[in-house]
Amino acid sequence: TRRGRTLQGSAGRSRKGRKCGGAGVRPPGEEGPEQPVPEAPGRGHSTRQPAPASYTESEVYDDGTNTFFWRAHTLTVLFILTCVLGYVTLLEETPRDTAYNTKRGIVASILVFLCFGVTQAKDGPFSRPHPAYWRFWLCVSVVYELFLIFILFQTVQDGRQFLKYVDPRLGVPLPERDYGGNCLIYDAHNESDPFHNVWDKLDGFVPAHFLGWYLKTLMIRDWWMCTIVSVMFEFLEYSLEHQLPNFSECWWDHWIMDVLVCNGLGIYCGMKTLEWLSLKTYKWQGLWNIPTYKGKMKRIAFQFTPYSWVRFEWKPASSLRRWLAVCGIILVFLLAELNTFYLKFVLWLPPEHYLVLLRLVFFVNVGGVAMREIYDFMDDPKLHKKLGQQAWLVAAITATELLIVVKYDPHTLTLSLPFYISQCWTLGSVLVLTWTIWRFFLRDITLRYKETRRQKQQSRGDQGRAVDRVDGHLPEPEDPPGPAEAEGEGAPAPN
């Protein structure tokens, strides 16, 4: 079975999970007498219960070293937090500035919630560099979702002006900018620099595009899905440039700079990294169990790599459930990308503002966990009976951002698509719907009909052969009665 390998077993078999205590680690495939292997001691919040693992997961060997670094420190955090609050209450004088006290109280409330979540929240699927790191981003997701809900319930003017409390420079309409402009690659009229249009596009967003798609590839772990998302977003930019001016780009900026250079190179480097991670040996030792300084430094560096690796096999055409799940993932990815531009537009955020960068950093950290939880939920629903907490929050955040855009600027969103654009999207939607119906309904019905017909023909052939066999063993017909028999019956005997 797909998840038939268990984490418990003898030392002579390949074993997933931690191997610790005095038992030595046996290389994969090495035979030996069956000996019991003691379980690894707990590591605070990083301990995971043994569970069936996918066959695409790599082998992991761990000596089970339990150090100060892996403990939860719940009492320590509670003591430090209480001391800080006591110092602020007893030794600091409260200022008379109401706005300052409001900001300070909100920040303090958020920090207390983060301290609680980092020490008490449930662990996710990742444990490197530390489970507390991923619990921190889970709590940040909750805070960000609550902030979006607060913005959603404000009026348009109040919501935009509220951002002045975050940065006094915000709350001002964005200036008009020309994004399309001259699209000549070689401008012969500019003798000093004929390639000035190309150089103008080589700004800080070029390495940002490359790094973003490199990290997205590490999240999705599939070349086809990444390419589809990359190409479809360029089509969305073409389709929505009548709504947002910054979607208006030159053709070579869309397909050469973005798809081929930045996105394509990022996807290629990401796939090479995935290949290295799938072939890497995951053997973990405690830092103090490594004798050399070079080995210690290498172990510290590898702390920022995954504890184990699972190769995603989406297989969208294998079933209707997986096909709808993959389509939903692509839709949410594209919607999150569009929200980046529309939120800047409706909330009057300059593209270079640090809030825009913080949102991207946030999605980089929560996206990988969400994708792993979605894959586990889709791949083995019997083991993962509900959607993961981080995936649930990412979906809720994406939907809330869309609602904010709809509320704050419905006029822009209701601008009708050009006729040829709407025709292209209608044709594409019809083709996808037609393929879905054929692949998962008509094709299955046709295959079942052909199989039923073949079975009926086979059963008729088997019955015909059985009749032939029976006819071949029938007794020979009896001879006509002899003279004595005929005479005994009262008939004259023939001469």
CSV table of C-alpha atoms in Angstrom, one decimal:
chain,number,residue,atom,x,y,z
A,1,THR,CA,0.0,0.0,0.0
A,2,ARG,CA,1.0,3.6,-0.5
A,3,ARG,CA,1.4,4.4,3.1
A,4,GLY,CA,2.1,0.9,4.3
A,5,ARG,CA,5.5,1.4,5.9
A,6,THR,CA,5.4,2.1,9.6
A,7,LEU,CA,7.8,4.0,11.8
A,8,GLN,CA,8.1,1.1,14.2
A,9,GLY,CA,10.0,-2.1,13.5
A,10,SER,CA,13.2,-4.0,13.9
A,11,ALA,CA,16.6,-2.6,13.5
A,12,GLY,CA,17.3,-4.9,10.6
A,13,ARG,CA,14.7,-3.1,8.4
A,14,SER,CA,14.8,0.4,6.9
A,15,ARG,CA,13.1,2.6,9.5
A,16,LYS,CA,11.7,6.1,9.2
A,17,GLY,CA,11.9,8.4,12.2
A,18,ARG,CA,14.5,8.7,14.9
A,19,LYS,CA,16.9,6.0,15.9
A,20,CYS,CA,18.5,6.8,19.3
A,21,GLY,CA,19.9,5.4,22.5
A,22,GLY,CA,22.7,3.0,22.3
A,23,ALA,CA,21.6,1.4,19.1
A,24,GLY,CA,23.8,2.1,16.1
A,25,VAL,CA,22.3,3.3,12.8
A,26,ARG,CA,22.4,0.7,10.1
A,27,PRO,CA,22.7,1.8,6.5
A,28,PRO,CA,19.7,1.2,4.3
A,29,GLY,CA,19.6,-2.3,2.9
A,30,GLU,CA,22.1,-3.8,5.4
A,31,GLU,CA,20.9,-7.1,6.8
A,32,GLY,CA,21.4,-8.1,10.4
A,33,PRO,CA,19.8,-9.9,13.3
A,34,GLU,CA,16.5,-8.4,14.6
A,35,GLN,CA,17.2,-6.3,17.7
A,36,PRO,CA,14.8,-4.0,19.5
A,37,VAL,CA,15.5,-0.3,18.9
A,38,PRO,CA,14.6,2.1,21.8
A,39,GLU,CA,12.4,5.0,20.9
A,40,ALA,CA,13.8,8.5,20.8
A,41,PRO,CA,13.2,10.7,23.8
A,42,GLY,CA,10.8,13.5,23.3
A,43,ARG,CA,11.9,16.9,22.1
A,44,GLY,CA,9.3,19.1,23.6
A,45,HIS,CA,7.1,20.5,20.8
A,46,SER,CA,9.2,18.9,18.1
A,47,THR,CA,8.1,15.3,19.0
A,48,ARG,CA,5.8,13.8,16.4
A,49,GLN,CA,3.7,10.7,17.0
A,50,PRO,CA,4.7,7.7,14.7
A,51,ALA,CA,2.4,7.7,11.7
A,52,PRO,CA,2.3,6.0,8.3
A,53,ALA,CA,4.5,8.0,5.9
A,54,SER,CA,4.2,8.3,2.2
A,55,TYR,CA,6.4,6.1,0.1
A,56,THR,CA,7.9,9.3,-1.5
A,57,GLU,CA,9.4,10.4,1.9
A,58,SER,CA,13.1,10.0,2.3
A,59,GLU,CA,14.8,7.8,4.9
A,60,VAL,CA,15.8,9.7,8.1
A,61,TYR,CA,18.3,8.6,10.8
A,62,ASP,CA,18.4,10.5,14.1
A,63,ASP,CA,20.4,9.7,17.2
A,64,GLY,CA,17.7,11.3,19.3
A,65,THR,CA,19.8,13.8,21.1
A,66,ASN,CA,17.6,16.0,23.3
A,67,THR,CA,19.2,19.3,24.1
A,68,PHE,CA,18.2,22.6,25.7
A,69,PHE,CA,17.5,23.9,22.2
A,70,TRP,CA,14.6,21.6,21.6
A,71,ARG,CA,12.7,22.1,24.9
A,72,ALA,CA,9.5,24.1,25.1
A,73,HIS,CA,10.6,26.5,27.9
A,74,THR,CA,7.0,27.3,28.8
A,75,LEU,CA,7.8,28.3,32.4
A,76,THR,CA,10.8,30.4,31.3
A,77,VAL,CA,8.8,32.4,28.8
A,78,LEU,CA,5.9,32.9,31.3
A,79,PHE,CA,8.4,34.1,34.0
A,80,ILE,CA,10.1,36.6,31.6
A,81,LEU,CA,6.8,37.8,30.3
A,82,THR,CA,5.5,38.4,33.8
A,83,CYS,CA,8.6,40.3,34.8
A,84,VAL,CA,8.4,42.6,31.7
A,85,LEU,CA,4.7,43.4,32.4
A,86,GLY,CA,5.5,44.0,36.1
A,87,TYR,CA,8.3,46.4,35.2
A,88,VAL,CA,6.1,48.4,32.8
A,89,THR,CA,3.3,48.5,35.4
A,90,LEU,CA,5.2,49.3,38.6
A,91,LEU,CA,8.3,51.2,37.4
A,92,GLU,CA,7.3,53.1,34.3
A,93,GLU,CA,5.1,56.1,34.3
A,94,THR,CA,2.2,56.0,31.9
A,95,PRO,CA,2.3,58.9,29.3
A,96,ARG,CA,-0.6,61.2,28.8
A,97,ASP,CA,-0.7,60.6,25.1
A,98,THR,CA,-3.8,58.6,24.3
A,99,ALA,CA,-2.7,57.7,20.7
A,100,TYR,CA,0.7,56.5,21.9
A,101,ASN,CA,-0.9,54.5,24.7
A,102,THR,CA,-3.3,52.9,22.3
A,103,LYS,CA,-0.5,51.9,19.9
A,104,ARG,CA,1.6,50.6,22.8
A,105,GLY,CA,-1.3,48.6,24.2
A,106,ILE,CA,-2.1,47.0,20.9
A,107,VAL,CA,1.5,46.0,20.3
A,108,ALA,CA,1.8,44.6,23.8
A,109,SER,CA,-1.4,42.5,23.3
A,110,ILE,CA,0.0,41.1,20.1
A,111,LEU,CA,3.3,40.2,21.7
A,112,VAL,CA,1.6,38.4,24.6
A,113,PHE,CA,-0.4,36.4,22.1
A,114,LEU,CA,2.7,35.5,20.1
A,115,CYS,CA,4.4,34.4,23.3
A,116,PHE,CA,1.5,32.2,24.1
A,117,GLY,CA,1.3,30.8,20.6
A,118,VAL,CA,5.0,30.1,20.2
A,119,THR,CA,5.0,28.0,23.4
A,120,GLN,CA,1.5,26.4,23.3
A,121,ALA,CA,0.3,26.2,19.7
A,122,LYS,CA,0.1,22.8,17.9
A,123,ASP,CA,3.1,21.8,15.8
A,124,GLY,CA,2.9,21.7,12.0
A,125,PRO,CA,4.6,19.4,9.5
A,126,PHE,CA,7.9,21.3,9.6
A,127,SER,CA,10.5,21.1,12.4
A,128,ARG,CA,13.5,22.9,11.0
A,129,PRO,CA,15.2,25.2,11.9
A,130,HIS,CA,12.9,24.9,15.0
A,131,PRO,CA,9.2,24.1,15.5
A,132,ALA,CA,8.8,27.4,17.4
A,133,TYR,CA,9.7,29.3,14.3
A,134,TRP,CA,6.7,27.8,12.4
A,135,ARG,CA,4.4,28.3,15.4
A,136,PHE,CA,5.4,31.9,15.4
A,137,TRP,CA,4.3,32.3,11.8
A,138,LEU,CA,1.1,30.5,12.6
A,139,CYS,CA,0.3,33.1,15.2
A,140,VAL,CA,1.3,35.9,12.9
A,141,SER,CA,-1.3,34.5,10.4
A,142,VAL,CA,-4.0,34.8,13.1
A,143,VAL,CA,-2.9,38.4,13.8
A,144,TYR,CA,-2.9,39.3,10.1
A,145,GLU,CA,-6.3,37.8,9.5
A,146,LEU,CA,-7.7,39.7,12.5
A,147,PHE,CA,-6.2,42.9,11.1
A,148,LEU,CA,-7.8,42.3,7.7
A,149,ILE,CA,-11.2,41.7,9.4
A,150,PHE,CA,-10.8,45.0,11.2
A,151,ILE,CA,-10.0,46.8,7.9
A,152,LEU,CA,-12.9,45.1,6.2
A,153,PHE,CA,-15.5,46.5,8.7
A,154,GLN,CA,-14.3,50.1,8.3
A,155,THR,CA,-15.5,52.6,5.8
A,156,VAL,CA,-13.3,53.1,2.8
A,157,GLN,CA,-12.1,56.5,4.0
A,158,ASP,CA,-11.5,55.3,7.6
A,159,GLY,CA,-9.7,52.2,6.5
A,160,ARG,CA,-7.3,54.1,4.4
A,161,GLN,CA,-6.7,56.8,7.0
A,162,PHE,CA,-6.2,54.1,9.7
A,163,LEU,CA,-3.0,53.1,8.0
A,164,LYS,CA,-1.6,56.5,9.0
A,165,TYR,CA,-1.3,55.0,12.5
A,166,VAL,CA,1.1,52.4,11.0
A,167,ASP,CA,3.0,55.0,8.8
A,168,PRO,CA,2.1,58.7,8.7
A,169,ARG,CA,3.1,58.8,5.1
A,170,LEU,CA,0.2,56.5,4.1
A,171,GLY,CA,-3.4,57.5,3.4
A,172,VAL,CA,-2.5,59.6,0.4
A,173,PRO,CA,-3.7,58.8,-3.2
A,174,LEU,CA,-1.0,57.2,-5.4
A,175,PRO,CA,0.4,59.4,-8.2
A,176,GLU,CA,-0.4,58.4,-11.8
A,177,ARG,CA,2.5,56.5,-13.5
A,178,ASP,CA,3.1,55.3,-17.0
A,179,TYR,CA,4.0,51.6,-17.0
A,180,GLY,CA,3.7,50.7,-20.7
A,181,GLY,CA,5.4,53.6,-22.5
A,182,ASN,CA,7.8,52.9,-25.3
A,183,CYS,CA,8.2,49.2,-26.0
A,184,LEU,CA,11.0,49.3,-28.6
A,185,ILE,CA,13.8,47.0,-27.6
A,186,TYR,CA,16.2,49.0,-29.8
A,187,ASP,CA,15.4,52.7,-30.0
A,188,ALA,CA,17.3,54.1,-33.0
A,189,HIS,CA,16.2,57.6,-32.1
A,190,ASN,CA,18.2,57.5,-28.9
A,191,GLU,CA,21.8,57.4,-30.2
A,192,SER,CA,23.4,57.6,-26.8
A,193,ASP,CA,21.7,54.5,-25.4
A,194,PRO,CA,19.4,52.7,-27.9
A,195,PHE,CA,18.7,49.9,-25.3
A,196,HIS,CA,17.4,52.4,-22.6
A,197,ASN,CA,14.0,50.7,-22.5
A,198,VAL,CA,15.6,47.4,-21.5
A,199,TRP,CA,17.8,49.0,-18.9
A,200,ASP,CA,14.8,50.8,-17.4
A,201,LYS,CA,13.1,47.5,-16.7
A,202,LEU,CA,16.1,46.0,-14.9
A,203,ASP,CA,15.2,47.3,-11.5
A,204,GLY,CA,15.0,45.7,-8.1
A,205,PHE,CA,11.9,43.8,-9.1
A,206,VAL,CA,13.9,41.5,-11.4
A,207,PRO,CA,15.8,39.7,-8.6
A,208,ALA,CA,12.6,39.8,-6.6
A,209,HIS,CA,10.8,37.9,-9.4
A,210,PHE,CA,13.6,35.4,-9.6
A,211,LEU,CA,13.7,34.8,-5.8
A,212,GLY,CA,9.9,34.6,-5.6
A,213,TRP,CA,9.6,31.9,-8.2
A,214,TYR,CA,12.5,30.0,-6.7
A,215,LEU,CA,10.7,29.9,-3.4
A,216,LYS,CA,7.3,29.1,-5.0
A,217,THR,CA,8.9,26.1,-6.8
A,218,LEU,CA,10.1,24.9,-3.4
A,219,MET,CA,6.5,25.2,-2.2
A,220,ILE,CA,4.7,23.5,-5.1
A,221,ARG,CA,7.5,21.0,-6.0
A,222,ASP,CA,6.2,20.4,-9.5
A,223,TRP,CA,7.5,21.9,-12.7
A,224,TRP,CA,4.2,21.7,-14.6
A,225,MET,CA,2.2,23.5,-11.9
A,226,CYS,CA,4.7,26.2,-11.5
A,227,THR,CA,4.8,26.8,-15.3
A,228,ILE,CA,1.0,26.9,-15.5
A,229,VAL,CA,0.8,29.5,-12.7
A,230,SER,CA,3.5,31.6,-14.3
A,231,VAL,CA,2.0,31.7,-17.7
A,232,MET,CA,-1.6,32.1,-16.5
A,233,PHE,CA,-0.6,35.1,-14.4
A,234,GLU,CA,0.8,36.8,-17.5
A,235,PHE,CA,-2.5,36.2,-19.2
A,236,LEU,CA,-4.3,37.7,-16.2
A,237,GLU,CA,-2.1,40.8,-16.5
A,238,TYR,CA,-3.0,41.1,-20.2
A,239,SER,CA,-6.7,40.7,-19.3
A,240,LEU,CA,-6.8,43.2,-16.4
A,241,GLU,CA,-4.5,46.0,-17.7
A,242,HIS,CA,-7.7,48.1,-18.3
A,243,GLN,CA,-8.3,48.0,-14.5
A,244,LEU,CA,-4.8,48.4,-13.1
A,245,PRO,CA,-2.2,50.6,-14.9
A,246,ASN,CA,0.8,48.6,-13.6
A,247,PHE,CA,-0.4,45.5,-15.5
A,248,SER,CA,0.3,47.4,-18.7
A,249,GLU,CA,3.7,46.1,-19.8
A,250,CYS,CA,5.6,45.6,-23.0
A,251,TRP,CA,5.2,42.2,-24.7
A,252,TRP,CA,8.9,41.4,-24.2
A,253,ASP,CA,8.6,42.3,-20.6
A,254,HIS,CA,5.8,39.8,-20.2
A,255,TRP,CA,7.2,36.8,-22.0
A,256,ILE,CA,11.0,37.4,-22.1
A,257,MET,CA,11.8,39.2,-18.9
A,258,ASP,CA,9.1,37.6,-16.7
A,259,VAL,CA,8.2,34.1,-18.1
A,260,LEU,CA,11.5,33.1,-19.6
A,261,VAL,CA,14.2,34.9,-17.6
A,262,CYS,CA,13.0,35.7,-14.1
A,263,ASN,CA,10.3,33.0,-13.6
A,264,GLY,CA,11.9,30.4,-15.8
A,265,LEU,CA,15.3,30.7,-14.2
A,266,GLY,CA,13.8,30.7,-10.7
A,267,ILE,CA,11.8,27.5,-11.5
A,268,TYR,CA,14.8,25.8,-13.0
A,269,CYS,CA,17.0,26.6,-9.9
A,270,GLY,CA,14.1,25.5,-7.7
A,271,MET,CA,13.8,22.2,-9.4
A,272,LYS,CA,17.6,21.6,-9.1
A,273,THR,CA,17.3,22.3,-5.4
A,274,LEU,CA,14.4,19.9,-5.1
A,275,GLU,CA,16.5,17.3,-6.9
A,276,TRP,CA,19.3,17.8,-4.4
A,277,LEU,CA,17.0,17.6,-1.4
A,278,SER,CA,15.4,14.4,-2.7
A,279,LEU,CA,18.9,12.8,-3.0
A,280,LYS,CA,20.3,14.1,0.2
A,281,THR,CA,21.1,11.8,3.1
A,282,TYR,CA,19.1,12.8,6.2
A,283,LYS,CA,21.3,11.6,9.1
A,284,TRP,CA,21.1,13.8,12.2
A,285,GLN,CA,23.5,13.8,15.1
A,286,GLY,CA,23.6,15.9,18.3
A,287,LEU,CA,26.1,18.8,18.0
A,288,TRP,CA,28.2,17.6,20.9
A,289,ASN,CA,28.4,14.1,19.4
A,290,ILE,CA,30.3,15.4,16.4
A,291,PRO,CA,34.1,15.3,17.1
A,292,THR,CA,35.4,17.8,14.5
A,293,TYR,CA,34.8,21.6,14.3
A,294,LYS,CA,34.1,21.2,10.6
A,295,GLY,CA,31.4,18.7,11.3
A,296,LYS,CA,29.9,21.0,13.9
A,297,MET,CA,29.7,23.9,11.5
A,298,LYS,CA,28.2,21.7,8.8
A,299,ARG,CA,25.6,20.5,11.3
A,300,ILE,CA,24.7,24.0,12.2
A,301,ALA,CA,24.3,24.9,8.6
A,302,PHE,CA,22.1,21.8,7.9
A,303,GLN,CA,19.9,22.9,10.8
A,304,PHE,CA,18.3,25.3,8.3
A,305,THR,CA,17.5,22.5,5.8
A,306,PRO,CA,14.5,20.1,6.1
A,307,TYR,CA,14.5,17.3,8.6
A,308,SER,CA,13.2,15.0,5.9
A,309,TRP,CA,11.9,15.3,2.4
A,310,VAL,CA,8.7,14.4,0.7
A,311,ARG,CA,8.4,14.4,-3.0
A,312,PHE,CA,5.0,15.8,-4.1
A,313,GLU,CA,3.2,13.7,-6.7
A,314,TRP,CA,0.1,15.7,-7.5
A,315,LYS,CA,-1.3,13.4,-10.3
A,316,PRO,CA,-4.2,15.7,-11.2
A,317,ALA,CA,-5.6,13.4,-13.8
A,318,SER,CA,-5.8,10.3,-11.6
A,319,SER,CA,-9.2,11.3,-10.0
A,320,LEU,CA,-11.8,14.0,-10.0
A,321,ARG,CA,-10.9,14.9,-6.4
A,322,ARG,CA,-7.3,15.5,-7.1
A,323,TRP,CA,-8.1,17.4,-10.3
A,324,LEU,CA,-10.4,19.8,-8.5
A,325,ALA,CA,-7.8,20.1,-5.7
A,326,VAL,CA,-5.0,21.1,-8.1
A,327,CYS,CA,-7.3,23.5,-9.9
A,328,GLY,CA,-8.2,25.1,-6.5
A,329,ILE,CA,-4.5,25.4,-5.6
A,330,ILE,CA,-3.7,27.2,-8.8
A,331,LEU,CA,-6.7,29.5,-8.4
A,332,VAL,CA,-5.7,30.4,-4.8
A,333,PHE,CA,-2.1,31.1,-6.0
A,334,LEU,CA,-3.3,33.4,-8.8
A,335,LEU,CA,-5.7,35.1,-6.5
A,336,ALA,CA,-3.0,35.8,-3.9
A,337,GLU,CA,-0.8,37.2,-6.6
A,338,LEU,CA,-3.6,39.5,-7.8
A,339,ASN,CA,-4.3,40.6,-4.3
A,340,THR,CA,-0.8,42.0,-4.0
A,341,PHE,CA,-1.5,44.5,-6.8
A,342,TYR,CA,-5.1,45.3,-6.0
A,343,LEU,CA,-4.4,45.8,-2.2
A,344,LYS,CA,-1.7,48.3,-3.1
A,345,PHE,CA,-4.2,50.1,-5.4
A,346,VAL,CA,-7.2,50.3,-3.1
A,347,LEU,CA,-5.3,51.0,0.2
A,348,TRP,CA,-3.0,53.5,-1.4
A,349,LEU,CA,0.2,51.6,-0.7
A,350,PRO,CA,3.3,52.6,-2.7
A,351,PRO,CA,5.0,49.5,-4.4
A,352,GLU,CA,8.2,50.1,-2.5
A,353,HIS,CA,6.6,50.4,0.9
A,354,TYR,CA,7.8,48.1,3.6
A,355,LEU,CA,4.3,46.8,4.3
A,356,VAL,CA,4.2,45.3,0.8
A,357,LEU,CA,7.5,43.6,1.4
A,358,LEU,CA,6.4,42.3,4.8
A,359,ARG,CA,3.3,40.7,3.2
A,360,LEU,CA,5.5,38.9,0.7
A,361,VAL,CA,7.8,37.7,3.4
A,362,PHE,CA,4.8,36.5,5.4
A,363,PHE,CA,3.4,34.4,2.4
A,364,VAL,CA,6.9,32.9,1.8
A,365,ASN,CA,7.0,31.6,5.3
A,366,VAL,CA,3.4,30.3,5.6
A,367,GLY,CA,3.0,29.1,2.0
A,368,GLY,CA,5.4,26.1,2.3
A,369,VAL,CA,3.6,24.8,5.4
A,370,ALA,CA,0.2,25.4,3.8
A,371,MET,CA,1.2,23.5,0.7
A,372,ARG,CA,2.5,20.5,2.7
A,373,GLU,CA,-0.7,20.4,4.7
A,374,ILE,CA,-2.9,20.6,1.6
A,375,TYR,CA,-0.9,17.7,0.0
A,376,ASP,CA,-1.2,15.5,3.1
A,377,PHE,CA,-4.9,16.2,3.3
A,378,MET,CA,-5.4,15.4,-0.4
A,379,ASP,CA,-3.0,12.5,-0.6
A,380,ASP,CA,-4.2,10.6,2.5
A,381,PRO,CA,-7.6,11.8,3.8
A,382,LYS,CA,-7.9,8.7,6.1
A,383,LEU,CA,-4.8,9.8,8.1
A,384,HIS,CA,-5.3,13.6,7.7
A,385,LYS,CA,-9.1,13.9,8.4
A,386,LYS,CA,-9.1,17.7,8.3
A,387,LEU,CA,-7.4,20.5,6.5
A,388,GLY,CA,-4.2,21.8,8.4
A,389,GLN,CA,-4.4,24.9,10.5
A,390,GLN,CA,-1.9,26.9,8.4
A,391,ALA,CA,-3.6,26.0,5.1
A,392,TRP,CA,-7.0,27.0,6.6
A,393,LEU,CA,-5.6,30.4,7.6
A,394,VAL,CA,-3.9,31.0,4.2
A,395,ALA,CA,-7.2,30.3,2.5
A,396,ALA,CA,-9.1,32.6,4.9
A,397,ILE,CA,-6.5,35.4,4.4
A,398,THR,CA,-6.7,35.2,0.6
A,399,ALA,CA,-10.5,35.4,0.7
A,400,THR,CA,-10.5,38.3,3.2
A,401,GLU,CA,-8.1,40.3,1.0
A,402,LEU,CA,-10.3,39.8,-2.0
A,403,LEU,CA,-13.4,41.0,0.0
A,404,ILE,CA,-11.4,44.1,1.0
A,405,VAL,CA,-10.6,44.8,-2.6
A,406,VAL,CA,-14.3,44.3,-3.6
A,407,LYS,CA,-15.6,46.6,-0.9
A,408,TYR,CA,-13.0,49.4,-1.3
A,409,ASP,CA,-13.1,49.8,-5.0
A,410,PRO,CA,-16.0,48.0,-6.7
A,411,HIS,CA,-16.0,50.4,-9.6
A,412,THR,CA,-12.5,49.2,-10.8
A,413,LEU,CA,-13.4,45.5,-10.4
A,414,THR,CA,-16.7,45.9,-12.4
A,415,LEU,CA,-15.0,47.5,-15.4
A,416,SER,CA,-16.0,45.1,-18.2
A,417,LEU,CA,-13.4,43.1,-20.0
A,418,PRO,CA,-12.7,43.8,-23.7
A,419,PHE,CA,-14.7,41.6,-26.0
A,420,TYR,CA,-11.8,39.6,-27.3
A,421,ILE,CA,-10.5,39.1,-23.8
A,422,SER,CA,-13.8,37.7,-22.6
A,423,GLN,CA,-14.0,35.5,-25.6
A,424,CYS,CA,-10.6,34.0,-24.9
A,425,TRP,CA,-11.4,33.3,-21.3
A,426,THR,CA,-14.8,31.8,-22.2
A,427,LEU,CA,-13.2,29.5,-24.8
A,428,GLY,CA,-10.6,28.5,-22.2
A,429,SER,CA,-13.2,27.8,-19.6
A,430,VAL,CA,-15.3,25.7,-22.0
A,431,LEU,CA,-12.2,23.7,-23.0
A,432,VAL,CA,-11.3,22.9,-19.4
A,433,LEU,CA,-14.9,22.1,-18.5
A,434,THR,CA,-15.2,19.8,-21.6
A,435,TRP,CA,-12.0,18.0,-20.8
A,436,THR,CA,-13.1,17.5,-17.2
A,437,ILE,CA,-16.5,16.0,-18.2
A,438,TRP,CA,-14.8,13.8,-20.8
A,439,ARG,CA,-12.0,12.6,-18.6
A,440,PHE,CA,-13.9,11.9,-15.4
A,441,PHE,CA,-17.4,11.1,-16.6
A,442,LEU,CA,-17.7,10.2,-20.3
A,443,ARG,CA,-14.4,8.4,-20.5
A,444,ASP,CA,-15.2,6.3,-17.4
A,445,ILE,CA,-18.7,5.5,-18.8
A,446,THR,CA,-17.2,4.5,-22.1
A,447,LEU,CA,-14.5,2.3,-20.5
A,448,ARG,CA,-17.1,0.6,-18.2
A,449,TYR,CA,-19.4,0.0,-21.3
A,450,LYS,CA,-16.5,-1.5,-23.2
A,451,GLU,CA,-15.4,-3.6,-20.2
A,452,THR,CA,-19.0,-4.8,-19.7
A,453,ARG,CA,-19.3,-5.7,-23.4
A,454,ARG,CA,-16.0,-7.5,-23.4
A,455,GLN,CA,-17.1,-9.5,-20.3
A,456,LYS,CA,-20.4,-10.4,-21.9
A,457,GLN,CA,-18.7,-11.6,-25.1
A,458,GLN,CA,-16.2,-13.5,-23.0
A,459,SER,CA,-19.0,-15.2,-21.0
A,460,ARG,CA,-20.8,-16.1,-24.2
A,461,GLY,CA,-17.6,-17.6,-25.6
A,462,ASP,CA,-17.1,-19.5,-22.4
A,463,GLN,CA,-20.7,-20.9,-22.5
A,464,GLY,CA,-20.3,-21.9,-26.2
A,465,ARG,CA,-17.0,-23.7,-25.4
A,466,ALA,CA,-18.7,-25.4,-22.4
A,467,VAL,CA,-21.6,-26.6,-24.7
A,468,ASP,CA,-19.1,-27.9,-27.2
A,469,ARG,CA,-17.3,-29.8,-24.5
A,470,VAL,CA,-20.6,-31.3,-23.2
A,471,ASP,CA,-21.6,-32.3,-26.8
A,472,GLY,CA,-18.3,-34.1,-27.3
A,473,HIS,CA,-19.0,-36.5,-24.4
A,474,LEU,CA,-22.6,-37.5,-25.3
A,475,PRO,CA,-23.2,-41.4,-25.6
A,476,GLU,CA,-23.5,-42.9,-29.1
A,477,PRO,CA,-27.1,-43.5,-30.4
A,478,GLU,CA,-28.5,-47.0,-29.7
A,479,ASP,CA,-28.6,-49.7,-32.5
A,480,PRO,CA,-32.0,-50.7,-33.9
A,481,PRO,CA,-33.6,-53.6,-32.0
A,482,GLY,CA,-32.6,-57.2,-33.2
A,483,PRO,CA,-34.9,-60.0,-34.2
A,484,ALA,CA,-35.3,-61.5,-30.8
A,485,GLU,CA,-36.1,-58.1,-29.2
A,486,ALA,CA,-38.6,-57.3,-32.0
A,487,GLU,CA,-40.3,-60.8,-31.5
A,488,GLY,CA,-40.5,-60.2,-27.8
A,489,GLU,CA,-42.4,-57.0,-28.4
A,490,GLY,CA,-45.1,-58.8,-30.4
A,491,ALA,CA,-43.9,-57.8,-33.9
A,492,PRO,CA,-43.1,-60.5,-36.5
A,493,ALA,CA,-39.4,-61.2,-36.7
A,494,PRO,CA,-37.9,-60.3,-40.1
A,495,ASN,CA,-36.4,-63.1,-42.2
